[in-house]
Coordinates of C-alpha atoms in Angstrom, one line a residue:
Chain R
M1 CA 96.3 94.1 98.8
I2 CA 99.9 95.0 98.9
E3 CA 101.6 93.6 96.0
L4 CA 105.3 92.2 97.0
K5 CA 107.5 91.9 93.9
D6 CA 110.6 90.0 95.3
V7 CA 112.5 89.9 98.7
V8 CA 115.5 92.2 98.1
Y9 CA 117.8 92.3 101.2
C10 CA 118.4 91.8 105.0
R11 CA 120.0 93.9 107.4
L12 CA 121.8 92.5 110.4
G13 CA 123.0 94.3 113.3
T14 CA 126.2 92.9 114.7
R15 CA 128.8 94.1 117.7
D16 CA 131.5 92.7 115.9
L17 CA 131.3 93.9 112.2
E18 CA 134.9 92.7 111.5
G19 CA 133.9 89.2 112.3
A20 CA 130.8 89.1 110.3
V21 CA 132.4 90.5 107.1
W22 CA 135.2 87.9 107.5
F23 CA 132.5 85.2 107.6
A24 CA 130.3 86.6 104.8
Q25 CA 133.4 86.8 102.6
N26 CA 135.2 83.8 103.4
I27 CA 132.7 81.3 104.5
L28 CA 129.4 82.4 103.0
G29 CA 131.3 83.5 100.0
L30 CA 129.6 86.8 99.3
E31 CA 131.2 89.9 97.5
V32 CA 131.8 93.2 99.3
S33 CA 129.9 95.6 97.3
E34 CA 130.4 98.7 99.4
H35 CA 132.1 99.8 102.8
R36 CA 130.1 102.6 104.4
K37 CA 130.6 104.2 108.0
G38 CA 129.7 101.5 110.3
A39 CA 128.2 99.2 107.7
V40 CA 129.3 96.7 104.9
H41 CA 127.1 95.7 101.9
F42 CA 127.3 92.3 100.1
K43 CA 126.5 91.1 96.8
S44 CA 125.2 87.7 95.8
D45 CA 123.8 88.5 92.4
S46 CA 123.5 91.1 89.9
R47 CA 121.7 93.3 92.3
D48 CA 123.5 96.2 94.0
H49 CA 123.6 94.1 97.3
T50 CA 121.4 91.6 99.2
L51 CA 123.0 91.7 102.6
C52 CA 124.2 94.3 104.9
Y53 CA 126.1 94.0 108.2
F54 CA 126.0 97.0 110.4
E55 CA 127.4 98.1 113.6
G56 CA 124.4 97.8 116.1
D57 CA 122.3 95.4 118.3
P58 CA 122.2 91.7 116.8
E59 CA 118.6 91.9 117.6
D60 CA 118.1 94.4 115.0
Q61 CA 117.3 92.5 111.8
V62 CA 115.6 93.8 108.7
T63 CA 113.9 92.2 106.0
A64 CA 113.2 94.2 102.7
F65 CA 110.8 93.5 99.9
E66 CA 110.4 95.5 96.7
L67 CA 107.1 97.2 95.6
G68 CA 106.2 98.3 92.1
S69 CA 106.1 102.1 92.4
S70 CA 106.0 105.0 94.7
A71 CA 102.3 105.0 94.4
D72 CA 102.1 101.4 95.7
L73 CA 104.1 102.2 98.6
H74 CA 102.1 104.9 99.7
A75 CA 98.9 102.9 99.3
A76 CA 100.7 100.1 101.3
A77 CA 101.6 102.6 104.0
A78 CA 97.9 103.7 104.1
T79 CA 97.0 100.1 104.3
L80 CA 99.4 99.4 107.3
E81 CA 98.3 102.6 109.0
G82 CA 94.8 101.6 108.7
L83 CA 95.8 98.3 110.6
K84 CA 97.3 100.5 113.4
Q85 CA 100.9 99.5 112.4
E86 CA 103.2 102.2 112.8
V87 CA 104.7 103.1 109.7
Y88 CA 108.1 104.9 109.5
Y89 CA 109.2 106.8 106.1
G90 CA 112.9 106.5 105.2
T91 CA 115.0 109.5 105.1
R92 CA 116.8 110.6 102.1
E93 CA 120.1 109.6 103.5
E94 CA 118.6 106.3 104.6
C95 CA 117.5 105.4 101.0
E96 CA 120.8 106.2 99.7
A97 CA 122.6 104.1 102.1
R98 CA 120.2 101.2 101.0
H99 CA 120.5 102.0 97.3
V100 CA 116.8 102.5 96.9
R101 CA 114.6 105.4 95.9
E102 CA 112.0 105.1 98.9
F103 CA 111.2 103.0 101.8
I104 CA 108.9 102.5 104.6
R105 CA 109.7 100.4 107.7
F106 CA 107.1 98.7 110.0
R107 CA 106.7 95.7 112.1
D108 CA 104.8 92.4 111.2
P109 CA 102.3 91.1 113.6
T110 CA 105.1 89.2 115.5
G111 CA 107.4 92.3 115.6
N112 CA 109.7 91.5 112.6
S113 CA 111.1 94.7 111.2
I114 CA 110.1 95.0 107.6
E115 CA 111.0 97.4 104.8
F116 CA 109.0 97.9 101.6
V117 CA 111.4 99.7 99.2
V118 CA 110.7 101.0 95.6
R119 CA 113.4 100.7 92.8
P120 CA 116.2 99.1 94.5
A121 CA 119.5 99.5 92.6
F122 CA 120.7 96.8 90.1
S123 CA 124.7 96.9 89.5
G124 CA 126.3 96.7 85.9
Q125 CA 128.9 94.2 87.7
R126 CA 128.2 90.4 88.1
Y127 CA 129.0 88.8 91.2
H128 CA 132.0 87.0 91.9
G129 CA 132.5 85.8 95.1
T130 CA 135.6 85.4 97.3
R131 CA 135.4 81.6 97.2
D132 CA 133.7 79.7 94.9
A133 CA 130.7 78.7 96.6
G134 CA 128.6 78.5 93.5
I135 CA 126.2 81.2 94.8
T136 CA 123.5 82.6 92.2
G137 CA 121.6 84.7 94.7
F138 CA 119.8 85.6 97.6
S139 CA 116.5 83.9 97.3
H140 CA 114.3 83.7 100.6
V141 CA 113.9 84.2 104.2
G142 CA 112.7 82.3 107.1
L143 CA 110.8 84.8 109.6
C144 CA 110.2 84.0 113.3
S145 CA 106.6 83.9 114.1
S146 CA 105.0 83.9 117.7
D147 CA 101.4 83.2 116.0
L148 CA 101.7 81.3 112.7
E149 CA 98.0 81.4 112.0
R150 CA 97.9 85.2 112.6
D151 CA 101.1 85.9 110.6
E152 CA 100.0 83.6 107.5
K153 CA 96.9 85.6 107.5
F154 CA 98.9 88.9 107.4
W155 CA 101.3 87.7 104.5
T156 CA 98.3 86.1 102.4
T157 CA 95.6 88.6 102.9
V158 CA 97.1 92.0 103.6
C159 CA 99.9 91.1 101.4
N160 CA 99.9 88.9 98.1
A161 CA 102.0 85.9 99.3
R162 CA 100.2 82.5 98.5
V163 CA 100.9 79.3 100.8
S164 CA 102.9 76.8 98.7
D165 CA 103.0 73.9 101.4
R166 CA 103.0 74.0 105.2
I167 CA 105.2 71.9 107.5
G168 CA 103.0 71.5 110.7
D169 CA 101.5 75.1 111.0
A170 CA 104.6 76.8 109.3
P171 CA 103.7 78.2 105.8
L172 CA 106.1 78.4 103.0
M173 CA 104.8 81.2 100.9
R174 CA 105.4 82.3 97.3
L175 CA 105.5 85.8 95.7
G176 CA 106.3 84.8 92.4
S177 CA 107.0 81.3 90.6
I178 CA 109.6 80.0 93.1
H179 CA 108.0 77.6 95.8
H180 CA 108.9 80.1 98.4
T181 CA 110.2 83.5 99.2
I182 CA 109.0 83.9 102.8
A183 CA 108.6 81.2 105.1
L184 CA 107.4 81.4 108.8
F185 CA 108.6 79.2 111.5
P186 CA 107.6 79.1 115.2
Y187 CA 109.6 81.0 117.6
H188 CA 108.7 82.8 120.9
K189 CA 110.3 86.3 119.7
A190 CA 110.8 88.2 116.5
G191 CA 113.8 87.9 113.9
I192 CA 115.0 86.2 111.0
Q193 CA 115.1 82.6 111.4
H194 CA 117.3 81.7 108.3
I195 CA 118.7 83.5 105.1
N196 CA 118.9 81.4 102.1
H197 CA 121.2 81.8 99.0
Q198 CA 120.5 79.6 96.1
V199 CA 123.8 77.6 94.7
E200 CA 124.1 76.3 91.4
S201 CA 124.3 72.5 91.8
T202 CA 124.4 69.6 94.1
D203 CA 128.3 69.7 93.8
D204 CA 128.2 73.1 95.6
I205 CA 126.0 72.1 98.2
Q206 CA 128.3 69.0 98.9
R207 CA 131.6 70.8 98.4
S208 CA 130.5 73.5 100.8
T209 CA 129.6 70.8 103.5
N210 CA 133.1 69.7 103.3
F211 CA 134.5 73.2 103.2
I212 CA 132.4 74.3 106.1
R213 CA 132.9 71.2 108.4
D214 CA 136.6 71.4 107.9
R215 CA 136.5 75.1 109.0
Q216 CA 134.8 73.9 112.4
I217 CA 131.6 75.9 111.5
N218 CA 128.5 74.4 112.8
I219 CA 126.3 72.7 110.2
T220 CA 123.1 72.7 111.9
F221 CA 120.9 70.6 109.2
G222 CA 122.0 68.5 106.1
P223 CA 123.3 68.1 103.6
G224 CA 119.6 67.1 102.8
R225 CA 116.7 67.5 100.7
H226 CA 113.2 69.3 101.5
P227 CA 110.3 67.2 100.2
T228 CA 108.3 70.5 100.1
S229 CA 110.3 72.3 97.7
S230 CA 112.3 69.3 96.2
A231 CA 115.5 71.7 96.9
Q232 CA 118.8 70.2 98.4
F233 CA 120.0 72.0 101.3
L234 CA 122.7 73.0 103.6
Y235 CA 121.9 75.0 107.1
F236 CA 125.0 76.3 109.2
S237 CA 125.4 78.9 111.8
G238 CA 126.8 82.1 111.0
P239 CA 127.8 85.5 113.4
D240 CA 125.4 86.1 116.3
G241 CA 123.8 82.5 115.8
M242 CA 122.1 83.5 112.5
T243 CA 121.1 80.5 110.4
F244 CA 122.3 80.6 106.9
E245 CA 121.0 78.0 104.2
Y246 CA 122.7 77.1 100.5
S247 CA 120.0 75.3 98.4
T248 CA 119.7 74.1 94.9
G249 CA 116.9 72.7 92.7
V250 CA 113.9 74.8 94.5
C251 CA 110.8 73.9 92.3
E252 CA 108.6 76.6 90.7
I253 CA 104.9 76.8 90.6
H254 CA 103.9 78.2 87.2
D255 CA 100.1 76.8 87.1
E256 CA 98.9 79.0 89.9
P257 CA 95.1 78.0 89.7
L258 CA 96.1 74.2 89.8
W259 CA 98.5 74.2 92.6
R260 CA 97.2 73.0 95.9
D261 CA 99.1 73.3 99.1
R262 CA 100.3 70.2 100.7
Q263 CA 100.4 69.4 104.4
F264 CA 103.7 68.1 105.7
A265 CA 104.6 66.9 109.3
F266 CA 106.4 69.0 111.6
E267 CA 108.8 66.2 112.1
P268 CA 112.4 65.5 110.7
V269 CA 110.7 63.6 107.8
G270 CA 108.8 66.8 106.6
F271 CA 112.0 68.8 106.5
C272 CA 114.3 66.4 104.8
H273 CA 113.7 63.1 102.8
W274 CA 117.2 61.8 102.9
G275 CA 117.2 61.2 106.5
A276 CA 119.1 64.3 108.2
K277 CA 117.8 65.6 111.2
P278 CA 117.8 69.5 112.2
N279 CA 119.5 70.9 115.0
I280 CA 117.7 74.4 114.5
A281 CA 115.4 75.4 117.5
A282 CA 112.6 76.7 115.0
F283 CA 112.4 73.4 113.0
E284 CA 112.1 71.1 116.2
D285 CA 109.2 70.8 118.7
Chain A
M1 CA 138.2 47.4 71.5
S2 CA 136.9 46.6 75.2
G3 CA 136.5 42.7 74.8
P4 CA 133.7 40.3 73.9
Y5 CA 132.0 41.0 77.2
R6 CA 128.4 41.7 77.9
D7 CA 128.4 42.7 81.3
L8 CA 130.0 42.6 85.0
R9 CA 128.3 39.6 85.9
Y10 CA 128.8 38.8 89.5
V11 CA 131.3 39.1 92.7
R12 CA 131.9 36.3 94.9
L13 CA 133.3 37.0 98.3
A14 CA 134.8 34.1 100.4
T15 CA 133.8 34.2 104.0
S16 CA 134.1 32.2 107.1
D17 CA 130.7 33.4 108.7
L18 CA 128.1 33.0 106.0
K19 CA 125.3 34.0 108.1
K20 CA 126.9 37.3 109.4
A21 CA 127.6 38.1 105.7
A22 CA 124.4 37.3 104.3
D23 CA 122.7 39.5 107.2
F24 CA 125.0 42.3 105.9
A25 CA 124.0 41.9 102.5
T26 CA 120.1 42.1 103.0
D27 CA 119.6 44.2 106.3
L28 CA 122.2 46.7 105.6
V29 CA 123.2 46.7 101.7
G30 CA 119.4 46.0 101.0
L31 CA 120.1 43.3 98.5
Q32 CA 117.5 40.5 97.8
E33 CA 118.4 37.0 98.8
F34 CA 118.0 34.6 95.8
A35 CA 119.2 31.4 97.3
R36 CA 121.3 29.9 100.2
D37 CA 122.6 26.8 100.9
G38 CA 125.2 25.4 103.7
Q39 CA 127.9 26.7 101.6
R40 CA 126.9 29.9 99.6
A41 CA 124.3 32.6 99.7
Y42 CA 123.3 34.5 96.5
F43 CA 122.0 37.9 96.4
R44 CA 120.0 40.0 93.7
S45 CA 120.5 43.6 92.9
D46 CA 118.6 43.5 89.4
A47 CA 117.2 41.0 87.0
R48 CA 119.9 38.7 87.3
A49 CA 119.7 35.6 89.2
Y50 CA 122.2 37.1 91.5
S51 CA 125.2 39.7 91.3
L52 CA 126.6 39.1 94.7
C53 CA 127.6 35.7 96.4
F54 CA 128.9 35.1 99.8
S55 CA 130.8 31.7 99.9
A56 CA 132.4 29.6 102.5
A57 CA 133.2 26.9 100.0
E58 CA 135.8 29.0 98.1
K59 CA 139.0 30.3 99.5
G60 CA 139.5 33.1 97.4
D61 CA 137.4 36.1 95.9
A62 CA 136.2 36.0 92.2
V63 CA 135.0 38.5 89.6
A64 CA 132.7 37.1 86.7
L65 CA 132.5 38.8 83.3
T66 CA 129.7 37.3 80.8
V67 CA 130.8 36.7 77.4
A68 CA 128.2 36.3 74.5
R69 CA 129.1 32.9 72.8
D70 CA 130.7 29.6 73.6
E71 CA 133.3 30.4 71.1
D72 CA 134.4 33.7 72.9
L73 CA 135.3 31.1 76.1
T74 CA 137.5 29.1 73.7
A75 CA 139.3 32.1 72.3
M76 CA 139.8 33.8 75.6
A77 CA 141.1 30.2 77.1
E78 CA 143.5 30.2 74.1
R79 CA 144.6 33.8 74.6
L80 CA 145.2 33.6 78.4
R81 CA 147.3 30.2 78.1
A82 CA 149.3 31.8 75.4
E83 CA 150.3 34.8 77.6
G84 CA 151.1 31.9 80.3
F85 CA 148.1 32.3 82.5
S86 CA 146.6 29.1 83.7
V87 CA 142.9 28.5 82.9
S88 CA 140.6 26.0 84.3
E89 CA 137.2 25.0 82.7
F90 CA 134.7 24.5 85.0
D91 CA 132.8 21.2 85.4
Q92 CA 129.2 20.8 85.9
A93 CA 129.1 21.3 89.5
A94 CA 131.1 24.3 89.4
C95 CA 128.7 25.5 86.7
A96 CA 125.7 24.6 88.7
A97 CA 127.2 26.6 92.0
R98 CA 127.7 29.5 89.7
K99 CA 124.3 29.3 87.8
I100 CA 125.9 29.5 84.5
K101 CA 126.1 27.1 81.5
K102 CA 129.6 27.2 80.8
G103 CA 132.5 29.1 81.9
I104 CA 136.5 29.2 82.7
A105 CA 138.5 30.8 85.2
T106 CA 141.9 32.4 85.6
S107 CA 143.6 34.4 88.3
A108 CA 144.5 38.1 87.9
P109 CA 147.9 39.3 89.1
N110 CA 146.7 40.4 92.3
G111 CA 145.2 36.8 93.1
V112 CA 141.6 37.6 92.5
A113 CA 140.0 34.9 90.4
V114 CA 138.6 36.2 87.1
E115 CA 135.9 34.1 85.7
L116 CA 134.4 34.3 82.3
V117 CA 130.9 32.8 82.1
W118 CA 128.5 32.2 79.4
R119 CA 124.6 32.0 79.7
P120 CA 124.3 33.1 83.3
L121 CA 120.7 32.7 84.9
T122 CA 118.6 35.8 84.6
S123 CA 115.5 35.8 87.1
G124 CA 112.2 36.3 85.5
W125 CA 111.5 38.4 88.4
R126 CA 112.1 41.9 89.3
Y127 CA 114.6 42.6 92.1
H128 CA 112.7 43.6 95.1
G129 CA 114.9 44.4 98.1
P130 CA 114.0 44.0 101.6
R131 CA 114.0 48.1 102.2
D132 CA 113.9 50.8 99.5
A133 CA 117.7 51.3 98.8
G134 CA 117.0 52.2 95.2
I135 CA 119.4 49.8 94.0
T136 CA 119.1 49.1 90.2
E137 CA 122.2 47.1 89.4
I138 CA 125.8 45.8 90.3
S139 CA 127.8 48.6 88.8
S140 CA 131.3 48.1 89.5
V141 CA 134.2 46.2 91.3
S142 CA 137.3 47.9 92.5
L143 CA 140.5 45.8 93.0
A144 CA 143.3 46.5 95.3
C145 CA 146.6 45.7 93.6
T146 CA 150.4 45.7 95.0
D147 CA 151.7 45.5 91.3
I148 CA 149.3 47.8 89.5
A149 CA 151.3 47.9 86.2
A150 CA 150.9 44.1 86.1
N151 CA 147.1 44.3 86.8
E152 CA 146.5 47.1 84.3
D153 CA 148.4 45.0 81.8
F154 CA 146.3 41.9 82.5
W155 CA 142.9 43.6 82.1
T156 CA 143.7 45.5 79.3
R157 CA 146.0 43.9 77.0
V158 CA 145.3 40.2 78.2
L159 CA 141.6 40.5 78.8
C160 CA 140.9 43.3 76.0
G161 CA 139.4 45.8 78.7
A162 CA 140.4 49.4 78.1
V163 CA 141.3 52.2 80.2
S164 CA 138.8 55.1 80.3
D165 CA 140.6 57.3 82.7
W166 CA 143.5 57.3 85.5
A167 CA 143.4 59.0 88.6
G168 CA 147.2 58.8 89.5
D169 CA 148.2 55.2 88.9
A170 CA 144.4 53.8 89.6
A171 CA 143.1 52.9 86.5
Y172 CA 139.3 52.8 85.4
I173 CA 138.8 50.0 83.2
R174 CA 135.8 49.6 80.6
I175 CA 134.4 46.3 79.5
D176 CA 130.9 47.8 78.2
G177 CA 129.1 50.7 77.5
A178 CA 129.7 52.2 80.8
H179 CA 132.7 54.5 82.0
H180 CA 134.0 51.5 84.0
R181 CA 133.2 48.0 85.6
I182 CA 136.4 47.4 87.0
A183 CA 138.6 50.1 89.0
L184 CA 142.2 49.1 89.8
Y185 CA 143.8 50.8 92.8
P186 CA 147.4 50.9 93.9
S187 CA 147.5 49.4 97.1
A188 CA 149.5 47.9 100.1
R189 CA 147.6 44.7 99.7
D190 CA 145.9 42.3 96.9
G191 CA 142.4 41.6 96.3
I192 CA 138.8 42.8 96.2
L193 CA 138.9 46.5 97.4
G194 CA 135.1 47.1 97.0
V195 CA 131.8 46.5 95.5
D196 CA 129.6 49.2 94.1
F197 CA 125.8 49.0 93.4
A198 CA 124.2 51.6 91.3
V199 CA 121.0 53.4 92.8
E200 CA 118.4 55.3 91.0
S201 CA 119.3 58.8 92.0
I202 CA 121.0 61.1 94.4
N203 CA 118.3 60.6 96.8
N204 CA 119.3 57.0 97.4
V205 CA 122.7 57.6 97.9
M206 CA 121.9 60.3 100.3
Q207 CA 119.1 58.2 102.2
N208 CA 121.6 55.2 102.1
H209 CA 124.3 57.6 103.6
Y210 CA 121.9 58.5 106.7
F211 CA 120.7 54.7 106.8
L212 CA 124.4 53.6 107.3
Q213 CA 125.0 56.5 109.6
A214 CA 122.3 55.9 111.8
R215 CA 123.3 52.2 112.2
Q216 CA 126.7 53.1 113.2
L217 CA 128.4 51.8 110.2
P218 CA 131.7 53.6 109.3
I219 CA 131.3 56.0 106.2
V220 CA 134.8 55.3 104.6
H221 CA 134.3 57.7 101.7
G222 CA 131.8 60.1 100.4
P223 CA 129.2 61.3 100.2
G224 CA 131.4 62.3 97.1
R225 CA 131.7 62.4 93.3
Q226 CA 134.3 60.7 91.3
P227 CA 135.6 63.2 89.1
A228 CA 136.7 60.8 86.2
S229 CA 133.4 58.9 86.1
E230 CA 131.2 61.6 87.6
K231 CA 129.3 59.1 89.7
I232 CA 127.9 60.3 93.3
F233 CA 128.7 57.7 95.8
V234 CA 129.0 56.9 99.4
A235 CA 130.9 54.2 101.0
T236 CA 131.0 51.9 104.1
R237 CA 132.8 48.6 104.9
G238 CA 131.3 45.4 104.9
P239 CA 132.5 41.7 106.0
G240 CA 136.0 40.8 105.0
D241 CA 137.0 44.3 105.0
V242 CA 135.5 44.7 101.5
L243 CA 133.9 48.3 100.8
F244 CA 130.5 48.4 99.9
S245 CA 129.2 51.7 98.1
Y246 CA 126.1 52.9 96.5
S247 CA 126.5 55.2 93.5
T248 CA 124.6 57.0 90.7
G249 CA 125.3 59.0 87.7
M250 CA 128.3 57.0 86.1
S251 CA 128.8 58.4 82.6
E252 CA 128.8 56.5 79.6
A253 CA 132.0 54.9 78.1
A254 CA 133.5 57.2 75.6
P255 CA 136.0 55.2 73.5
E256 CA 136.9 57.9 71.1
R257 CA 138.1 60.1 73.9
T258 CA 141.8 59.6 74.8
P259 CA 141.9 58.6 78.4
R260 CA 142.6 61.4 80.7
Q261 CA 145.1 61.4 83.4
F262 CA 143.9 63.0 86.8
P263 CA 146.3 64.1 89.6
D264 CA 147.4 61.6 92.2
T265 CA 145.3 63.4 94.8
A266 CA 142.2 62.9 97.1
L267 CA 140.4 65.6 95.1
S268 CA 140.8 62.8 92.2
H269 CA 138.7 60.4 93.9
C270 CA 136.5 62.8 95.6
A271 CA 135.3 66.2 94.0
W272 CA 133.4 67.3 96.9
G273 CA 136.3 66.8 99.2
S274 CA 134.9 64.3 101.6
P275 CA 137.2 63.1 104.2
T276 CA 138.6 59.4 103.9
N277 CA 141.3 57.3 105.7
E278 CA 141.6 54.9 102.9
P279 CA 145.0 55.2 101.6
E280 CA 143.7 53.8 97.8
F281 CA 141.4 57.2 97.8
S282 CA 143.9 59.7 99.4
G283 CA 146.2 60.3 96.5
A284 CA 150.1 60.6 97.2

């Protein structure tokens, strides 16, 4: 089994790098950690970076997970090749650009571009956002899935993800103790469905609601609270239609043997128990 | 000192359309009807017999505070008369209509009747609203004042309340263990500005927010957080232009702490920056 430690970064292609950087800094509240040729990296916590925008096709979206060692990475590559998945080994330059020792890239069964990395860099500097959004770190991704049952099987049997809860057939899966690090949502094509950053408190969620609304950014869902993870949330649209989420108060699962995954309805009440209704394609029937 | 009071007991609002007001209280706010006759309708939010009364019998609005002892009524009546305020003592019919043993009334500078009551009726039954609004008690009442200084003086020096904090010239007055039960706002009008009901948690504030929105009621302030009291709130508008709000997390009274002066800005009324058109919450 491929042992994933955590989600480490997302890479998003864009045709308007300047616009995306403006949004990431001024709306999302991330801090630029590095300008490279045709790419900008952003910090959200004590890691070197957790998001990268690069000049390219907006459909080119990558999610990266950390593995424990080089040996684990090569074993994972062998496992994936055994499943007839094409595995690409990152070059030295590509590793340097990502601030990792080694990485491989492949596509999950839906076709999502996934990187497995070893020794992603931490930085000695703490994150200090452009605005006080209260961000405490990049926390999870929602991935699009064209076949939820098949993809859940991939992430839970080939990899080590465990299902914490399901909304309809959409599984919320944990890698560590945090309720979910990967969530799959139904969509007809591959891509990142949403990118989550945790914020410190309720105040941050609600202040950002007014901040974002005042700037005419489209709020697609919330403020609300997920009945699954108990997290308070806000979803809004970013560059190239990407959905970003702030949330706070996600529950942790420490008693692995005792936890039973729960079934929630794939309806607004399954997504929010305050009564907010999603305006997000993958959250609607 | 913050007076001889046990609690903020009830708010009574005059109405010309008792049925409409009563429907608002139950169907929208989520209060439980306790009793109703041709003139008055009483609503529960907690263990009290009632905390809100809509009345077609009275012309003006009233706020009631409970005193612990009969002597407190006598002492307060003397104190009020010495300060030049007129005081009336309730007769039996007036006490029955208020569901109290005994009480007196005076008028605050903004024209709102202030009733001091002894032995108000408690219900032996717990509050069970028509829907799960999460209400736990009546939390505070806010008063609109054209002469803020006179009203602050009345509620503090005369009635022995104490200022917990100011936001601009708005004053939060405590009378018991809570940060405030009375909030005074400088305003272009006089009267009752709003009634606030405490709910269990932020879940209820936000659920009520979406409930009100779904029923096309105006959200006039919030969801927000009042910086001085730390309470999370959302407010809509009810009968007679009175604001009805839900709140949670009001801090406790801190009598040792010097009252803080918050600036005269909208952010002193909502730390989350929620939009409002209410001049009382908009700052200078």
